[in-house]
Short mmCIF file of C-alpha atoms in Angstrom, two decimals:
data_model
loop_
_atom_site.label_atom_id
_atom_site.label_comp_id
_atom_site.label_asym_id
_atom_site.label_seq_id
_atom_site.Cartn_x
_atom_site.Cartn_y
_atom_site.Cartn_z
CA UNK A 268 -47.09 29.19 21.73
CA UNK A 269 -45.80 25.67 21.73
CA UNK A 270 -47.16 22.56 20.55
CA UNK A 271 -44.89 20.11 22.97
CA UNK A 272 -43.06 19.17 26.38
CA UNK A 273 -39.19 17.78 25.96
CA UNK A 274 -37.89 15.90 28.67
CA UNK A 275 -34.25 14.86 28.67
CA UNK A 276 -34.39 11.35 30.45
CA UNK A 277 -31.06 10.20 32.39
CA UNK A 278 -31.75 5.83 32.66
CA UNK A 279 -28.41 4.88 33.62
CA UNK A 280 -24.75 5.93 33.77
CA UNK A 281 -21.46 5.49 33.43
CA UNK A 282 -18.79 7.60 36.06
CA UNK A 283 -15.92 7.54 34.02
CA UNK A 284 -15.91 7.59 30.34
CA UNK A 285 -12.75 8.38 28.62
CA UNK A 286 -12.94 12.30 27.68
CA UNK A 287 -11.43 10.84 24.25
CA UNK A 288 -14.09 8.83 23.38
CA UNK A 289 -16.37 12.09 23.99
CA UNK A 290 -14.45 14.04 21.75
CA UNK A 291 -12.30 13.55 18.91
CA UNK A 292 -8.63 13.50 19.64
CA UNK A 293 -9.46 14.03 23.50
CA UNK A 294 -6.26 11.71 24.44
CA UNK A 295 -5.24 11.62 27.77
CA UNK A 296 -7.42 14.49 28.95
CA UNK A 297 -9.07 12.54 31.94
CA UNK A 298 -12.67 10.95 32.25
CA UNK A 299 -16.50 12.50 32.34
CA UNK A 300 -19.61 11.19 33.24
CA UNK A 301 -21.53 9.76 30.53
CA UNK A 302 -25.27 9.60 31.31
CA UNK A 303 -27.96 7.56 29.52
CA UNK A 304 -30.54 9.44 28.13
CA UNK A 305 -33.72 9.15 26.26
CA UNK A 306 -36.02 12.31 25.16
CA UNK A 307 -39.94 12.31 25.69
CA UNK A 308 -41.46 14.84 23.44
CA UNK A 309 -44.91 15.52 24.80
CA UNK A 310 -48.25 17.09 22.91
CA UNK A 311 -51.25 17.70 22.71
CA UNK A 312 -52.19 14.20 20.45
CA UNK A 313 -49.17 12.23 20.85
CA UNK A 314 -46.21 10.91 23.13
CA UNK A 315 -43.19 10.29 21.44
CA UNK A 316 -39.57 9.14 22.06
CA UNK A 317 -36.01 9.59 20.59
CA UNK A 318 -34.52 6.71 21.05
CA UNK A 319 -35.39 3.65 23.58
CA UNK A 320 -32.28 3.06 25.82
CA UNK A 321 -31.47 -0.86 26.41
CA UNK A 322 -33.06 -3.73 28.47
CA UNK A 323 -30.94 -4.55 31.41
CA UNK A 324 -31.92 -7.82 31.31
CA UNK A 325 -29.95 -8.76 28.35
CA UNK A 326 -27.23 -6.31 29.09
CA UNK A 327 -27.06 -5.34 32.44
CA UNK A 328 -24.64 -7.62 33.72
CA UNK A 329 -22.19 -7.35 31.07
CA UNK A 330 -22.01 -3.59 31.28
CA UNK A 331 -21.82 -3.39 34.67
CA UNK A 332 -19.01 -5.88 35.31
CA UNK A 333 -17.08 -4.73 32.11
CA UNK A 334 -17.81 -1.16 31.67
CA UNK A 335 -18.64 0.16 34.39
CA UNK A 336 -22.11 1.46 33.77
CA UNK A 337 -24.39 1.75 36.49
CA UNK A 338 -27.62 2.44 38.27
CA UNK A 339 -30.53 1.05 35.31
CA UNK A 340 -33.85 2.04 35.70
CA UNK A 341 -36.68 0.90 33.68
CA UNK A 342 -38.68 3.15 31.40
CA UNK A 343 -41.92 2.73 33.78
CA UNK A 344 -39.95 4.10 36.59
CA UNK A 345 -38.00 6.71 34.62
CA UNK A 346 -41.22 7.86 33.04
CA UNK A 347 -42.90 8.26 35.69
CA UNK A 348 -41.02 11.54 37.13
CA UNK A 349 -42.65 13.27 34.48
CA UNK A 350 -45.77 11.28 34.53
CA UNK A 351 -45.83 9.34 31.59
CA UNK A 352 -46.30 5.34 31.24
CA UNK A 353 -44.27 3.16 28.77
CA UNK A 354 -47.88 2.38 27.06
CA UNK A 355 -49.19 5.53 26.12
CA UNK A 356 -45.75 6.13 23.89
CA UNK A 357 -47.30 5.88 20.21
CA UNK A 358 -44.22 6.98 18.47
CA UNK A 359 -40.55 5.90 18.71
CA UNK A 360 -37.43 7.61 16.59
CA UNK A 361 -35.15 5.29 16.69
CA UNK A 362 -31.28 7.92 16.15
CA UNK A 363 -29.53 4.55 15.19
CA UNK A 364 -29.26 0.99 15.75
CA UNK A 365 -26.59 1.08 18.64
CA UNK A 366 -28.05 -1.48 21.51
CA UNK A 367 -27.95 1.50 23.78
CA UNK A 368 -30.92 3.48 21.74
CA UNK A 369 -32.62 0.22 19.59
CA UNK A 370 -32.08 -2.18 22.24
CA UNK A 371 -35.61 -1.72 24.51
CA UNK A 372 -38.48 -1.64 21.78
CA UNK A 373 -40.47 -4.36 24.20
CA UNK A 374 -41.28 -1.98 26.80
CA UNK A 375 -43.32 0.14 24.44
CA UNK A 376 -46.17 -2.18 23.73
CA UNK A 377 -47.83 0.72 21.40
CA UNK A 378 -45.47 2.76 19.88
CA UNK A 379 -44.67 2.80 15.99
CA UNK A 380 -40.80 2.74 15.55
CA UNK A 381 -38.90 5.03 12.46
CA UNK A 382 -35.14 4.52 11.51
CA UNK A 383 -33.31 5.60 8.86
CA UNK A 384 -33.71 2.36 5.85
CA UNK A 385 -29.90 2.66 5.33
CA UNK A 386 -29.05 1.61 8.98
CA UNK A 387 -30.73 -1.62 8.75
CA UNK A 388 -29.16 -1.90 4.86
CA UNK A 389 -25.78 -1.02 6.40
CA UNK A 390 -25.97 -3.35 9.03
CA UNK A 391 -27.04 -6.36 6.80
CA UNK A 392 -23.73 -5.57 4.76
CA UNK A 393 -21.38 -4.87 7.18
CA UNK A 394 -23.10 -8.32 9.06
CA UNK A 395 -21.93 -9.92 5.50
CA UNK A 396 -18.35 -8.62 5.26
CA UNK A 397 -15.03 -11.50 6.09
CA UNK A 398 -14.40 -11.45 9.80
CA UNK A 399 -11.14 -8.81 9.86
CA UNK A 400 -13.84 -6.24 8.94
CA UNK A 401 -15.74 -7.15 11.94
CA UNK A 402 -14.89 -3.50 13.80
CA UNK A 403 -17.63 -2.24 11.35
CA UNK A 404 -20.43 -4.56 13.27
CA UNK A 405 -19.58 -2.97 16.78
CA UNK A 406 -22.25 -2.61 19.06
CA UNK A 407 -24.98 -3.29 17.45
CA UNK A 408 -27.13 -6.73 18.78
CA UNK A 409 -28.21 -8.97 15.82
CA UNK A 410 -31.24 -9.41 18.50
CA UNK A 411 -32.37 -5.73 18.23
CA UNK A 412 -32.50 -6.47 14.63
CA UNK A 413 -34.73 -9.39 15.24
CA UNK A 414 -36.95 -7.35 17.10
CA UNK A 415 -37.15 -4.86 14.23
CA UNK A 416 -38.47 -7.91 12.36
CA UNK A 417 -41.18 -8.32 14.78
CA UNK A 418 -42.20 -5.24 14.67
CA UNK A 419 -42.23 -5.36 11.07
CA UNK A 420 -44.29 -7.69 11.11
CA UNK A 421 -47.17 -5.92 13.75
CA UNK A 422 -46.82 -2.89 11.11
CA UNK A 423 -45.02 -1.17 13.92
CA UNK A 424 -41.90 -0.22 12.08
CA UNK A 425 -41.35 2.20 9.44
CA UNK A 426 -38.10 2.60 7.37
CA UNK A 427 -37.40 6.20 6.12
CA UNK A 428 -35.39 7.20 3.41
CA UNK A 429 -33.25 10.44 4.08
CA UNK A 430 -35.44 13.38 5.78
CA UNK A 431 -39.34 13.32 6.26
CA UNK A 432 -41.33 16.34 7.40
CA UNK A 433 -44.19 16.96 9.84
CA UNK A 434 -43.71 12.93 10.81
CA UNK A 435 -45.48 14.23 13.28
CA UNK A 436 -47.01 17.62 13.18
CA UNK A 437 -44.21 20.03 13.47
CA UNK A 438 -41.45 16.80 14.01
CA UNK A 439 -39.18 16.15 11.15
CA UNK A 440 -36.50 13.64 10.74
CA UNK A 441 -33.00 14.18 9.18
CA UNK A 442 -30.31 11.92 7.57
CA UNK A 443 -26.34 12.02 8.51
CA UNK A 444 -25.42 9.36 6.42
CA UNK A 445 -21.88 7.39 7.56
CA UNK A 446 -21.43 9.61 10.43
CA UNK A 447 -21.51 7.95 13.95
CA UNK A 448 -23.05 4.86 12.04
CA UNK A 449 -24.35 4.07 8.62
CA UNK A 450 -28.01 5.65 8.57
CA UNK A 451 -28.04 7.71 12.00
CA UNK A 452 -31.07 10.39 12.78
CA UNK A 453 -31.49 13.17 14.02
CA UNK A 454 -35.20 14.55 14.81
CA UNK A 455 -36.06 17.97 14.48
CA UNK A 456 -39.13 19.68 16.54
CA UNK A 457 -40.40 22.75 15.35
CA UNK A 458 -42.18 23.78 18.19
CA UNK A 459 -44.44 26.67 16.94
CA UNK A 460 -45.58 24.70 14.46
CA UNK A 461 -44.77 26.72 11.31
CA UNK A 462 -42.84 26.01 8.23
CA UNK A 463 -39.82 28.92 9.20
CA UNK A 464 -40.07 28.38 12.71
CA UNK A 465 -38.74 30.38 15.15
CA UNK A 466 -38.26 27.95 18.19
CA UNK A 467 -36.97 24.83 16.78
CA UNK A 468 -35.16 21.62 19.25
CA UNK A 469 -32.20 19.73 17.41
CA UNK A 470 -32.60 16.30 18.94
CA UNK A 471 -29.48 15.64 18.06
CA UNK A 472 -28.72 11.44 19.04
CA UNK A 473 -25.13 9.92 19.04
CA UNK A 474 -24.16 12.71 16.65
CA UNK A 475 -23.42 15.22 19.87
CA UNK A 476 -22.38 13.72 22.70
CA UNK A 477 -21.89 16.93 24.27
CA UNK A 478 -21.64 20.73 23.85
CA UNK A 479 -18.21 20.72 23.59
CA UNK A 480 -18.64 19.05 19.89
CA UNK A 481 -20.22 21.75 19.16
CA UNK A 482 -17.94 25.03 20.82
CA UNK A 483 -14.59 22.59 20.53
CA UNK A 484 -10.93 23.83 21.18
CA UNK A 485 -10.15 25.97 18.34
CA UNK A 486 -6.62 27.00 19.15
CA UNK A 487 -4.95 24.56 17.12
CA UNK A 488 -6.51 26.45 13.85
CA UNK A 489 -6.29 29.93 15.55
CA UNK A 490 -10.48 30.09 16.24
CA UNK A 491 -12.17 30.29 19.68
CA UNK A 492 -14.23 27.19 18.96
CA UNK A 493 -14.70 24.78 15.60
CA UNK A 494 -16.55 21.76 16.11
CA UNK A 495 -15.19 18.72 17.22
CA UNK A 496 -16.63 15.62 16.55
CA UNK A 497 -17.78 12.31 19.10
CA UNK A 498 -15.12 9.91 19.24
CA UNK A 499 -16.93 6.98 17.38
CA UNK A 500 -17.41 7.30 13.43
CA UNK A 501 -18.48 4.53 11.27
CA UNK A 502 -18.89 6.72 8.71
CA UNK A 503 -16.60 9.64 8.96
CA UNK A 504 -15.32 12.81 11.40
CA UNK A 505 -16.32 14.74 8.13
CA UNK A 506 -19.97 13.76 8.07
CA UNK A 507 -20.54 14.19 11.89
CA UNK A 508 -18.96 17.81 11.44
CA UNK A 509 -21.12 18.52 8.45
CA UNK A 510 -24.05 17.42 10.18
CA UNK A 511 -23.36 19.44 12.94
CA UNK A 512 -23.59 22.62 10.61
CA UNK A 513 -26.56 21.35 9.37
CA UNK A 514 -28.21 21.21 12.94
CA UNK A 515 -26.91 24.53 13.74
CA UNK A 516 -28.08 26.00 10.86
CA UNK A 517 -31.49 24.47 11.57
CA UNK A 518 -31.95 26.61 14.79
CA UNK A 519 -29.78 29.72 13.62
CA UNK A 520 -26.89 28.53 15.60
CA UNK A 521 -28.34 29.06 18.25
CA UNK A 522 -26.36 26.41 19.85
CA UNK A 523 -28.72 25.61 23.13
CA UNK A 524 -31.32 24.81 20.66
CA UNK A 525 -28.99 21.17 19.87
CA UNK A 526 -29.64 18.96 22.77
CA UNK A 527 -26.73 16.09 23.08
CA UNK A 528 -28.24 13.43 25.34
CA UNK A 529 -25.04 12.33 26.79
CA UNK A 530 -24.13 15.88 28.11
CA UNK A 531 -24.18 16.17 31.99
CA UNK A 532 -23.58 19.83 31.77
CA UNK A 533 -27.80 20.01 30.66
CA UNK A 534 -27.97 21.18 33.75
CA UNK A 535 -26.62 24.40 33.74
CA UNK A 536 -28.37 25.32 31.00
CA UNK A 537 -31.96 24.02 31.75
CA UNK A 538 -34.37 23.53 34.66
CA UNK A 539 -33.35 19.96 35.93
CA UNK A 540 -33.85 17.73 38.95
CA UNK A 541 -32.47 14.43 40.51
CA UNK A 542 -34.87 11.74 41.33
CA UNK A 543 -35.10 9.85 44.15
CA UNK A 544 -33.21 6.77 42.16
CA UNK A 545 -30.20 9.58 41.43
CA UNK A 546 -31.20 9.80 37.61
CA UNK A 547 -31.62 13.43 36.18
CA UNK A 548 -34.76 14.46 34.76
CA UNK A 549 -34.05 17.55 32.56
CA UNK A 550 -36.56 20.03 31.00
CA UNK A 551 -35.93 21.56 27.80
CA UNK A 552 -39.27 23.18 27.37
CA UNK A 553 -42.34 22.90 27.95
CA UNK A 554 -46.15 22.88 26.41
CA UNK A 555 -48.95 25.70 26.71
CA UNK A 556 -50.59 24.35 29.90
CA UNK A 557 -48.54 21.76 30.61
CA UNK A 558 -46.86 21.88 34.31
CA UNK A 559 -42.98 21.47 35.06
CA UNK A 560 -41.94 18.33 36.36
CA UNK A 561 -38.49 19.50 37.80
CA UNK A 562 -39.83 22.46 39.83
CA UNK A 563 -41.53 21.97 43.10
CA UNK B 168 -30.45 -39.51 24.47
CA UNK B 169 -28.36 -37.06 23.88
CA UNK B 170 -26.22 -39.64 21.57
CA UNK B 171 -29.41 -40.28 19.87
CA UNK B 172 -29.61 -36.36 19.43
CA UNK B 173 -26.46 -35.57 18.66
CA UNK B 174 -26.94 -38.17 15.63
CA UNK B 175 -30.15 -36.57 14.67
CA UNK B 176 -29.22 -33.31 14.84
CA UNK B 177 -25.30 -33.88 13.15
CA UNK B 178 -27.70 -35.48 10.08
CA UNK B 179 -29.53 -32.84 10.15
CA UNK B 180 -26.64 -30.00 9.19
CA UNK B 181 -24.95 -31.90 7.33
CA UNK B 182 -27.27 -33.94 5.10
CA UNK B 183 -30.56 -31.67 4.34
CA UNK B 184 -31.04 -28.78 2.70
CA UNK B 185 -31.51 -25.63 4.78
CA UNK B 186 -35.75 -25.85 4.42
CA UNK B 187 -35.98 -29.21 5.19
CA UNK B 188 -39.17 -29.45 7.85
CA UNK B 189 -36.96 -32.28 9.79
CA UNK B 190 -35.21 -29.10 11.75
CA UNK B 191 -38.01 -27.88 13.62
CA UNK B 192 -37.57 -30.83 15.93
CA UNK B 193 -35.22 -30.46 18.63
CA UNK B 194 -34.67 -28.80 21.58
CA UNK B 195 -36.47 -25.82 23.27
CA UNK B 196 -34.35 -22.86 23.63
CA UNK B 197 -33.72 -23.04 27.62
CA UNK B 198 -30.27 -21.12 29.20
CA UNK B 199 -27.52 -23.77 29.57
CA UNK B 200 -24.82 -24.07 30.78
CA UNK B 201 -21.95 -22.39 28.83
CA UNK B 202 -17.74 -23.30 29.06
CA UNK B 203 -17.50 -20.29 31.53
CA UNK B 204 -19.88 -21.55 33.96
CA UNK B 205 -17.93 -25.23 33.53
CA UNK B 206 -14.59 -24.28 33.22
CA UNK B 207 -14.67 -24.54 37.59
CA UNK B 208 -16.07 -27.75 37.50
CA UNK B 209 -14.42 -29.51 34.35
CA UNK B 210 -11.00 -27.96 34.11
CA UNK B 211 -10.34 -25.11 32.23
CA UNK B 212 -8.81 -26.91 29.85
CA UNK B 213 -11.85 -29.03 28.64
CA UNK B 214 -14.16 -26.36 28.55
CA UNK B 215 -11.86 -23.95 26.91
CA UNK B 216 -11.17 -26.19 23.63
CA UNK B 217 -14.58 -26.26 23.51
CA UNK B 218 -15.23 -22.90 23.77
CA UNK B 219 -12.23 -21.93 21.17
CA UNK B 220 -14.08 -24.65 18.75
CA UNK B 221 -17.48 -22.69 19.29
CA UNK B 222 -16.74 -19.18 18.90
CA UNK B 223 -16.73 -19.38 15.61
CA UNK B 224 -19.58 -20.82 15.01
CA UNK B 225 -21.28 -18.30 17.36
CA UNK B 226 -19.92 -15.63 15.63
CA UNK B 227 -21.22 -17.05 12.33
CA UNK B 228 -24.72 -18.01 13.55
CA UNK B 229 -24.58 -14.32 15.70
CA UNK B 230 -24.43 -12.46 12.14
CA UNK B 231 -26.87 -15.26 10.21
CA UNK B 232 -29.22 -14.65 12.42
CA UNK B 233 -28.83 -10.87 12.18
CA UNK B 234 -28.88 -10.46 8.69
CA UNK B 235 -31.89 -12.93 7.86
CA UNK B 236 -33.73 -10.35 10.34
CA UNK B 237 -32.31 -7.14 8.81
CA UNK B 238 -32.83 -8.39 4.92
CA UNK B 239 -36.73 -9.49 6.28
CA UNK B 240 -36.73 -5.92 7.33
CA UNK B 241 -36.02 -4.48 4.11
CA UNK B 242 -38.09 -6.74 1.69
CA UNK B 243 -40.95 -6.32 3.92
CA UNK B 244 -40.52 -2.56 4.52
CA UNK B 245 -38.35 -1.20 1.34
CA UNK B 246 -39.11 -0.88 -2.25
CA UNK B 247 -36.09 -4.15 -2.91
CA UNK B 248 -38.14 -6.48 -2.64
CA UNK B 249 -35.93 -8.78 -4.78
CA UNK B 250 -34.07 -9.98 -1.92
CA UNK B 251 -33.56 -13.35 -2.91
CA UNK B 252 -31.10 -12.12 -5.58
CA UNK B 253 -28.94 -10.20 -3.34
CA UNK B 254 -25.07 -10.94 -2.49
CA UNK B 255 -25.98 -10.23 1.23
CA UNK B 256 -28.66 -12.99 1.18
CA UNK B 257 -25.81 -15.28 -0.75
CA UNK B 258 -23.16 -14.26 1.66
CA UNK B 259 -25.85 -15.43 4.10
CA UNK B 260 -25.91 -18.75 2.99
CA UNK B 261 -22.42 -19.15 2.60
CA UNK B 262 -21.57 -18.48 5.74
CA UNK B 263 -24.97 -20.95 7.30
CA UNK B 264 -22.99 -23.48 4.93
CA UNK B 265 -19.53 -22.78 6.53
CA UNK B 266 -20.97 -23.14 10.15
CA UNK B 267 -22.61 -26.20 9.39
CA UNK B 268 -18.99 -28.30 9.04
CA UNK B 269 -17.44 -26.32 11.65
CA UNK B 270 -20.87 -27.84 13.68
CA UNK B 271 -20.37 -31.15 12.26
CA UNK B 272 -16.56 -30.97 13.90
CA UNK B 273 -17.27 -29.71 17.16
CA UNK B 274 -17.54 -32.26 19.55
CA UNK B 275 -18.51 -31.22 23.33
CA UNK B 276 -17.42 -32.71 26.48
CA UNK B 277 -20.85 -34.49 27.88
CA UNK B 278 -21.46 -31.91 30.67
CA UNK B 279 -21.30 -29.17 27.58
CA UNK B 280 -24.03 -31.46 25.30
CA UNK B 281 -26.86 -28.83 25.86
CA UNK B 282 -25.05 -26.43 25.12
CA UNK B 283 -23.79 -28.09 21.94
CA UNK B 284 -27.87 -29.12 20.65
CA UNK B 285 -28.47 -25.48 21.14
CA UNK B 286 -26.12 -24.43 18.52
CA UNK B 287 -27.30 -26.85 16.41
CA UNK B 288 -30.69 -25.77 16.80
CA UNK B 289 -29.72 -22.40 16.24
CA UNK B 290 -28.24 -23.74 13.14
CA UNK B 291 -31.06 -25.48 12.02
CA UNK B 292 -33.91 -22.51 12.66
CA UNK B 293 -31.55 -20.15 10.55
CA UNK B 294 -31.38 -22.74 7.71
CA UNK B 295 -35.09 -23.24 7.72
CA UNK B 296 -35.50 -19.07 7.75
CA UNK B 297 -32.76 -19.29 4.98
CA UNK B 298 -34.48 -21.62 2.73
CA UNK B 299 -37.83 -19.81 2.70
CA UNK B 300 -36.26 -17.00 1.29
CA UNK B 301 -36.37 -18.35 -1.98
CA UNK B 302 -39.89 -18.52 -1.63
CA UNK B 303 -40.46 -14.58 -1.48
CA UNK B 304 -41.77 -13.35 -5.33
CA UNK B 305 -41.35 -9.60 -6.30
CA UNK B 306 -44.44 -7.37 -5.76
CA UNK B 307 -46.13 -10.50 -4.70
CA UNK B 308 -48.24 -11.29 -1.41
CA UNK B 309 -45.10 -12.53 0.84
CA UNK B 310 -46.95 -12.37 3.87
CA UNK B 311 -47.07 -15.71 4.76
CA UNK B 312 -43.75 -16.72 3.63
CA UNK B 313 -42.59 -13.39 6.16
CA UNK B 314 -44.52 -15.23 9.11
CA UNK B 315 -42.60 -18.18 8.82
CA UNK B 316 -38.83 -16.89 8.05
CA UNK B 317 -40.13 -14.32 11.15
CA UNK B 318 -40.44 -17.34 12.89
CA UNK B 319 -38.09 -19.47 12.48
CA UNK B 320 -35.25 -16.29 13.02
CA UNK B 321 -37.05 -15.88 16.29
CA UNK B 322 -36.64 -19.24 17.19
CA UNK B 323 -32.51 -19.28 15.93
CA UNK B 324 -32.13 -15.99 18.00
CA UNK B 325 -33.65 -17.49 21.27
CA UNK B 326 -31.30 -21.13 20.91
CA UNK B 327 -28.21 -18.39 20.28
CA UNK B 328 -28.97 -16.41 23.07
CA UNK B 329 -29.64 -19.58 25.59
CA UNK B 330 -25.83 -20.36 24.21
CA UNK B 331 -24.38 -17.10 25.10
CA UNK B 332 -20.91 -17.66 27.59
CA UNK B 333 -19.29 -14.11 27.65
CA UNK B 334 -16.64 -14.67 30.10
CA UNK B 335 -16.01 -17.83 26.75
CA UNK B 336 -16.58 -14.97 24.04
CA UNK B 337 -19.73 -15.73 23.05
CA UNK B 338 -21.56 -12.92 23.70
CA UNK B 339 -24.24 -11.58 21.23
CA UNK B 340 -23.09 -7.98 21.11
CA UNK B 341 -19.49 -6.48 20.56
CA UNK B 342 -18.92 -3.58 23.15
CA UNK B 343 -15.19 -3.43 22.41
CA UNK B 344 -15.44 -0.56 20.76
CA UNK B 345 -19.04 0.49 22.18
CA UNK B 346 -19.96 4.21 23.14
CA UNK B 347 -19.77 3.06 27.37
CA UNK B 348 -16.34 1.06 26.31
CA UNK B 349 -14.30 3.44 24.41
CA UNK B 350 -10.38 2.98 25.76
CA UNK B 351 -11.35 0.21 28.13
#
């Protein structure tokens, strides 16, 4: 039996990313794709999202010029592949406060947002620091921020304080403190709906890129695999590895169960289509009674 | 009448305190034009003093702006309330202080004018947000003091962003080291 629907959402892309800034220590190893993904987690009572993606509008051209990222499409046509509209979202989890996940909270007119209380702290301190510690503010948009404020004030946003259970029923939220950033998420679905469950979804954010984090090169310390962390630490390699092991160990290491939104290799592990705007829609699993949306 | 503004508005930051009402006149945020988009038509020398001469002010008014909205986050959201009496908030006002005389320095070719008064104004909305800070009381009813810093940020943000050059560096978000940028 299970309680939801995950979609893996591709809303953009870039062609070629640097493998190193993938994986740790990757140098000189060539370029990937890097898609753009959100997650819809459907139910029975409630639509929710891991993370928002950006607005083009503020971004678009910037990124596309500069960085090569391409091909934007807006949550009402991305959702739509799997038949869900923007509005009907009434829950965000916000993974961290990188413009790329925070930076589209307009588009979903009736959601609640919940991030981690020591991202925003983190942010206000680092946002404080003398300007050759200004690495430390990367990538974040003092306007996403403002949002947050708004949405503050509609009662809209929630700030958690290290892991919360059954946020929703069967969803729980986990802390990796200074890891990719300050006060990054990850969002744990336990899909049958009990305490010990056996079919749990790692939702894992910024703190997988991609399987090979998780079954890295292991030659170097005479193992087949050892995790290898994303290229990007605030915080510290050390707390993205140890957070890794905690994810495994959520869903027995199992390590299909951890679901790294900028993997493009999703699809050789689950059911997945390309829409007609050349964005994948992937399906990690689905709800009793509800229908695929990547089959035909 | 922009002389007449620039006066007003050069007063304004460097004369009254950061709550004074006097700031909330001024002009609307509206896109302008920026020392990228003038650099073809004024020289590229011109345009790029004055865009050397604004970056840091942008950069001080980009994190101003972000941390009045992240530190309204947390007293509104977070058992510290006490925000008033943090060194983030202090840093805050430090740095409004130091962007006021780099403001009061900068002087704009005529063509770049707009572009100046939006700074300014950006300037000014902060301060105002700034000053009603002080006004926030532990585990009292802030509510109305939160609707008008919430306001006033709002307003700072939308004057930054209608001052945003990127091909000049001022650009709201740092991507340098960004997850689509890495090695770029």
């Amino acid at each position: 039996m299970s309680d939801y629907s995950i979609w893996v959402c591709e809303y953009s892309y870039v062609k070629n990313y640097h493998k190193s800034g993938v994986l740790y220590g990757a140098h000189n190893q060539g370029f990937v794709k890097l898609p753009y993904c959100y997650v819809v987690i459907k139910g029975r009572d409630h639509i929710a999202m891991v993370d928002v993606g950006y607005n083009d509008k503020d971004y678009g051209k910037v990124l596309g010029d500069r960085f090569g990222v391409e091909n934007w499409r807006s949550p009402t046509t991305v959702l739509a592949e799997i038949g869900v509209k923007p509005e009907e979202v009434d829950t965000c989890f916000i993974t961290h406060a990188h413009f790329d996940h925070f930076g589209n909270v307009e588009d979903f007119p009736n959601a609640k947002f919940y991030i981690q209380e020591r991202e925003i702290a983190k942010w206000v301190w680092a946002m404080s620091l003398p300007d050759r510690l200004r690495w430390m503010m990367v990538a974040v948009d003092p306007g996403d921020i403002v949002r947050g404020a708004d949405l503050a004030r509609q009662k809209r946003l929630v700030t958690v304080n290290g892991a919360v259970s059954d946020v929703l029923p069967g969803i729980d939220l986990h802390a990796a403190d200074d890891s990719h950033t300050w006060g990054s998420m990850w969002v744990t679905v336990r899909n049958d709906g009990q305490a010990q469950s056996q079919d749990t979804w790692v939702l894992a954010g910024d703190l997988v890129y991609v399987f090979d984090n998780i079954h890295g090169p292991g030659a170097a310390v005479d193992e087949k695999e050892v995790y290898t962390p994303v290229g990007l630490a605030v915080g510290s390699q050390t707390n993205l590895v140890l957070a890794t092991e905690a994810m495994m160990k959520q869903v027995g290491y199992d390590s299909h169960r951890v679901i790294p939104v900028h993997e493009e290799r999703l699809r050789d592990t689950f059911p997945s289509r390309i829409t007609k705007d050349g964005l994948r829609i992937t399906e990690i699993c689905l709800a009793d009674g509800e229908s695929s949306k990547v089959s035909a | 009448m922009t002389l007449q503004r620039h006066t007003l508005f050069d007063r304004l930051t460097t004369v009254h305190r950061p709550d004074c009402a006097l700031f909330a006149d001024g002009p609307l945020p509206a896109q302008v034009m920026g020392p990228d988009d003038l650099a073809l038509r004024l020289g590229s020398e011109t345009s790029g003093r004055y865009a050397d001469a604004c970056r840091p002010v942008f950069e001080d008014l980009r994190r101003v702006v972000g941390q009045l909205a992240g530190l309204m986050i947390l007293a509104q959201l977070t058992a510290s309330s006490d925000v008033s009496s943090l060194a983030e908030l202090e840093s805050c006002r430090q740095r409004w202080t130091a962007a006021g005389e780099r403001i009061a320095a900068l002087t704009a070719p005529d063509a770049l004018a707009p572009h100046r008064e939006q700074i300014v104004a950006a300037h000014a909305f902060s301060g105002l947000a700034l000053g009603t800070f002080s006004e926030l009381r532990p585990r009292g009813d802030n509510e109305a003091a939160f609707d008008v810093i919430s306001r006033h940020v709002r307003r700072a943000y939308a004057h930054l962003s209608a001052a945003t050059a990127e091909k000049a560096g001022l650009a709201m978000v740092d991507l340098s080291h960004a997850c689509c940028s890495c090695g770029r």
